PDB file of C-alpha atoms (C1' of nucleotides) in Angstrom:
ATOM      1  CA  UNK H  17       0.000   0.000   0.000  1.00 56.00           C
ATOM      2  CA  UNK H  18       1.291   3.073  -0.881  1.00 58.00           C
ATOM      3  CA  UNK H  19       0.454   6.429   1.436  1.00 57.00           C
ATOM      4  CA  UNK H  20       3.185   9.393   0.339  1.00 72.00           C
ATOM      5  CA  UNK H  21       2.199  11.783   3.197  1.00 86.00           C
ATOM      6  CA  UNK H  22       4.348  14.374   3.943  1.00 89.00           C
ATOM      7  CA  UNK H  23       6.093  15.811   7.390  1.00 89.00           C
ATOM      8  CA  UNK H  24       3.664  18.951   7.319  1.00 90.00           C
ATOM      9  CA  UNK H  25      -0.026  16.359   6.897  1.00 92.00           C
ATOM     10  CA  UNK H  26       1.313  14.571  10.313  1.00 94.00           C
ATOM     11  CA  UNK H  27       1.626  17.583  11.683  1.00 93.00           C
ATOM     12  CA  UNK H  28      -1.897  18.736  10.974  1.00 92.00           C
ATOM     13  CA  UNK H  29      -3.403  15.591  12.461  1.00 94.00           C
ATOM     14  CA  UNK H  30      -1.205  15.709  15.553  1.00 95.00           C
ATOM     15  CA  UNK H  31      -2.289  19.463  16.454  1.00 94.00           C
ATOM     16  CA  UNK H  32      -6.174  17.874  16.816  1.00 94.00           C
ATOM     17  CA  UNK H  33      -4.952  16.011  19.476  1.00 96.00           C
ATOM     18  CA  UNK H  34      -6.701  17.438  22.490  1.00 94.00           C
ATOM     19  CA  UNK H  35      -5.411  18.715  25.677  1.00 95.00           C
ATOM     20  CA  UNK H  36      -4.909  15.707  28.016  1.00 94.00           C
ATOM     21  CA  UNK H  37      -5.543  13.041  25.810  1.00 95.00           C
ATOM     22  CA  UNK H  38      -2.599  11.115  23.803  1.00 95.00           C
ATOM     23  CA  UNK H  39      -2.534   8.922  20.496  1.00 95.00           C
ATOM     24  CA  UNK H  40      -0.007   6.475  19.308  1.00 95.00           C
ATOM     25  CA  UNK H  41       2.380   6.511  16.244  1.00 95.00           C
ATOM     26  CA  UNK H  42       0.972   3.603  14.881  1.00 93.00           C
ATOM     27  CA  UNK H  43      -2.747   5.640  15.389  1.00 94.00           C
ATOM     28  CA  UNK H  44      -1.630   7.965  13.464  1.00 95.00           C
ATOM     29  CA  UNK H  45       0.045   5.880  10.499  1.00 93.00           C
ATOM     30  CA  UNK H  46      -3.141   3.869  10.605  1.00 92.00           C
ATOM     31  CA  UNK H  47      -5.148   7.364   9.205  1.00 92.00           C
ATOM     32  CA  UNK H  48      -2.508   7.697   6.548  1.00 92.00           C
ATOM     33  CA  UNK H  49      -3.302   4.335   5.543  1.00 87.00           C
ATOM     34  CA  UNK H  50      -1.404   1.778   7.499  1.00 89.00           C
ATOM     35  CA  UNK H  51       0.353   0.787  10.581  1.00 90.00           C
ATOM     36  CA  UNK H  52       3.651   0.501   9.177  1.00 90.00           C
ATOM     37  CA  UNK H  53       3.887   3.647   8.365  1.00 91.00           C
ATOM     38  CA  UNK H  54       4.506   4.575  12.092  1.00 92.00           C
ATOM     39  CA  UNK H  55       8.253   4.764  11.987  1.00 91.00           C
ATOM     40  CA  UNK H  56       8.248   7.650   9.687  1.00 91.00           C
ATOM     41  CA  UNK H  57       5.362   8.952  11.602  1.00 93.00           C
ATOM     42  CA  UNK H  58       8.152   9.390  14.195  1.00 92.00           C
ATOM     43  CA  UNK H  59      10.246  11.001  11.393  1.00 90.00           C
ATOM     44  CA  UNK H  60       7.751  13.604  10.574  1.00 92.00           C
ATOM     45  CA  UNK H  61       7.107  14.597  14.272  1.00 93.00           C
ATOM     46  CA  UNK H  62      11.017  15.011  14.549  1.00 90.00           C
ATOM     47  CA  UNK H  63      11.086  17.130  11.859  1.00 85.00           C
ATOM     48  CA  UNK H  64       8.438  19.179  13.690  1.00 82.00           C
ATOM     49  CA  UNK H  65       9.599  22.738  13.886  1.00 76.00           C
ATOM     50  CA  UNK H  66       6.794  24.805  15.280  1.00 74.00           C
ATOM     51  CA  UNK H  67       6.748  22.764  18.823  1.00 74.00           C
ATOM     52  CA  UNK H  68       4.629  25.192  20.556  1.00 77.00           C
ATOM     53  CA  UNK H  69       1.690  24.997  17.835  1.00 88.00           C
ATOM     54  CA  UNK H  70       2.134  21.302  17.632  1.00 92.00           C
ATOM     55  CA  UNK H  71       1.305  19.138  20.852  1.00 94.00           C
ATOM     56  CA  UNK H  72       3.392  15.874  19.229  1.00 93.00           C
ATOM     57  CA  UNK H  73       4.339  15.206  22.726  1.00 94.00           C
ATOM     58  CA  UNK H  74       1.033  13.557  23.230  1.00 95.00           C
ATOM     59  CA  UNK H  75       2.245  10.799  20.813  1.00 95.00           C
ATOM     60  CA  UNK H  76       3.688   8.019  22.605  1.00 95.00           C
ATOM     61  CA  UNK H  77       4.303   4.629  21.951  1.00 93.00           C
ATOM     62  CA  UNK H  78       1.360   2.096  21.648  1.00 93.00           C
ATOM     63  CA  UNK H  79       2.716   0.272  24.684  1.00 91.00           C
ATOM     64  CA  UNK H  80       2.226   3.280  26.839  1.00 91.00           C
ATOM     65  CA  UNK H  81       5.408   3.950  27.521  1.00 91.00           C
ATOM     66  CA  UNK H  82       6.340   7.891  26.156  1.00 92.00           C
ATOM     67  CA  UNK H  83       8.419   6.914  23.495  1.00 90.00           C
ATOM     68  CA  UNK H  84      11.507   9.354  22.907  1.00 89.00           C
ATOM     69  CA  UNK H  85      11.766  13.215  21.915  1.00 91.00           C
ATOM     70  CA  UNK H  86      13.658  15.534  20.009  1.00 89.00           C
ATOM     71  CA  UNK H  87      13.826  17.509  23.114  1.00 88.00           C
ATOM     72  CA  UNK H  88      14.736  14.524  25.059  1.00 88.00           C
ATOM     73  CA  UNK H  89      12.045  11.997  27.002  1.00 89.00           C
ATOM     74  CA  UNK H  90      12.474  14.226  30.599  1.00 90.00           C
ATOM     75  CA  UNK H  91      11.028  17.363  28.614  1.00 91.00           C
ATOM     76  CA  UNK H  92       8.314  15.293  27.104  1.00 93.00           C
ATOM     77  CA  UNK H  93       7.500  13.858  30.501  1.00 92.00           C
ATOM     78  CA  UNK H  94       7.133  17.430  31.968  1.00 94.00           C
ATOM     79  CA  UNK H  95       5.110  18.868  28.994  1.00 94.00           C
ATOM     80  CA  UNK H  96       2.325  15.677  29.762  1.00 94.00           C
ATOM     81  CA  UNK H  97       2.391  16.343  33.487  1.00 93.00           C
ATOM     82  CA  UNK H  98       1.378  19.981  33.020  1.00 94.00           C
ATOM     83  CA  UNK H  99      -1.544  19.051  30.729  1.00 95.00           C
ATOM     84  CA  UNK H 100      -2.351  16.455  34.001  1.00 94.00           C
ATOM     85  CA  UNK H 101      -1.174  13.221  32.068  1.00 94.00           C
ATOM     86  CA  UNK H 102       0.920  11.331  34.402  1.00 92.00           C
ATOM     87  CA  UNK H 103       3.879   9.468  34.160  1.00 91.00           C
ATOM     88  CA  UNK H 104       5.049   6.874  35.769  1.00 87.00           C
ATOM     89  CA  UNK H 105       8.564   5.031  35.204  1.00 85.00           C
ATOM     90  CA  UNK H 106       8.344   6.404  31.849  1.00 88.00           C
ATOM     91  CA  UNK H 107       4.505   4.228  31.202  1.00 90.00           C
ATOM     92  CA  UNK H 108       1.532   6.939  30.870  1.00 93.00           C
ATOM     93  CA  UNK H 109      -0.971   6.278  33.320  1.00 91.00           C
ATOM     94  CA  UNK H 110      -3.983   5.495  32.379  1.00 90.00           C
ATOM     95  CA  UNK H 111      -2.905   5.311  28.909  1.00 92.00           C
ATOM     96  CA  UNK H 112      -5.925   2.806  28.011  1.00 90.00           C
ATOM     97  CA  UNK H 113      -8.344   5.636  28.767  1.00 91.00           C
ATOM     98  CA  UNK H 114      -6.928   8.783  28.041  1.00 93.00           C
ATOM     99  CA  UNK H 115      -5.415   7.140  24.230  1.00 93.00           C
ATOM    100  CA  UNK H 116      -7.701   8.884  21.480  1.00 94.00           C
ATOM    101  CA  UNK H 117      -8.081   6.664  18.439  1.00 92.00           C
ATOM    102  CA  UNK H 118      -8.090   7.598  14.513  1.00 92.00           C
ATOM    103  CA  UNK H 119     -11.480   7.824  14.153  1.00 92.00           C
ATOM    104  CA  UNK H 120     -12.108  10.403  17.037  1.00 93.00           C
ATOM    105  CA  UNK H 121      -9.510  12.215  15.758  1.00 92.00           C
ATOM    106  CA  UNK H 122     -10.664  12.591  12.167  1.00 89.00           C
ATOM    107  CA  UNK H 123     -14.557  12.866  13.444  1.00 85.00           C
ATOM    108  CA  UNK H 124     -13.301  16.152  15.139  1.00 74.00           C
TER     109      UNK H 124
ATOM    110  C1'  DA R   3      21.327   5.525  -3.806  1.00 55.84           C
ATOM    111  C1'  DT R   4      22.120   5.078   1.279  1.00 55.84           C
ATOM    112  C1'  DA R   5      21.577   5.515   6.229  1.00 55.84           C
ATOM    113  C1'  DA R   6      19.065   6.637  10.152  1.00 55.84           C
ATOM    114  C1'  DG R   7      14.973   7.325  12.790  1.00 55.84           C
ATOM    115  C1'  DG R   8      10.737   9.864  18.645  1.00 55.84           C
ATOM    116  C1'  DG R   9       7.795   2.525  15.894  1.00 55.84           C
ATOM    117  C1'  DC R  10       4.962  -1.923  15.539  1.00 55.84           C
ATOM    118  C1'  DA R  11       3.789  -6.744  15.593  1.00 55.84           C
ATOM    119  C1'  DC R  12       5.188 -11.288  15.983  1.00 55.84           C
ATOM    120  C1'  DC R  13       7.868 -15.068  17.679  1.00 55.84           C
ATOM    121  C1'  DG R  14      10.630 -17.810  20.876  1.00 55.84           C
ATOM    122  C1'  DC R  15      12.135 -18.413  25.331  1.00 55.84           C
TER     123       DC R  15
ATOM    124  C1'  DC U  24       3.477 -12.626  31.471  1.00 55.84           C
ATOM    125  C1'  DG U  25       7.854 -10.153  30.338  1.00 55.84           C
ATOM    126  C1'  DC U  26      11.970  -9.559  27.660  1.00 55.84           C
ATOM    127  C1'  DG U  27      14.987  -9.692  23.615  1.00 55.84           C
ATOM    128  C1'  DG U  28      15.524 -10.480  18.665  1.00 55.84           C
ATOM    129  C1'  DT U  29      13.726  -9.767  13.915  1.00 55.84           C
ATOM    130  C1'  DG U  30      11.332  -8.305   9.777  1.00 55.84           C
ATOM    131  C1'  DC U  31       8.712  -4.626   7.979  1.00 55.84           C
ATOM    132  C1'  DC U  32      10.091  -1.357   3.807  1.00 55.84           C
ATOM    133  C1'  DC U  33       7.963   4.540   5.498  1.00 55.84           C
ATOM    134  C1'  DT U  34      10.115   9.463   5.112  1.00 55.84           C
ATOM    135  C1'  DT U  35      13.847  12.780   5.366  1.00 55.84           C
ATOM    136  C1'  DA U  36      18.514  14.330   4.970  1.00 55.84           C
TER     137       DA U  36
END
DNA sequence: ATAAGGGCACCGC
DNA sequence: CGCGGTGCCCTTA
């Protein structure tokens, strides 16, 4: 399956992510047409240069765990606490009920 | 054309 | 159930 999505479309998606929830990289691949696409998911939201207008530290990894950060994991951890996502030994908590999934996201 | 990257699912132990 | 190894074959530099 092919997808060709670009840096700047993950980006869109990732800034409907709303304030306290979180999504996966493989959620997100999954609306550009498949799961594998996740790893350059993680690409795009590297590439991210406007951190401020785009939350992509409320993408973690579909295990729960945070996942890394271009700003490093610590920062990423302290951005989620202030939105009152909590973090413990680097696994969200709660992750089960505060993960948003595609369809949510796209419905919004 | 190549390497690296903020991942995922599956398998064996 | 948890951990490590492996294949997958995407995008960007």
């Amino acid at each position: 399956m092919v997808a060709h999505f670009s840096c700047e479309e993950v980006l869109e998606l990732t800034k409907k992510i709303p304030r306290g929830r979180v999504t996966t990289y493989g959620e997100l691949a999954k609306a550009f047409g498949s799961i594998r696409f996740s790893r350059a998911v993680g690409v795009a939201l590297k590439n991210n240069r406007k951190l401020v207008k785009v939350p992509c530290h409320r993408v973690v990894r579909s295990n729960g765990y945070v996942g890394g950060y271009s700003r490093g994991s610590e920062e990423k951890i302290r951005l989620l606490r202030e939105e009152g996502i909590l973090v413990e030994s680097g696994k969200v908590c709660g992750f089960r009920e505060k993960l948003i999934t595609v369809s949510e996201l796209l419905s919004h």
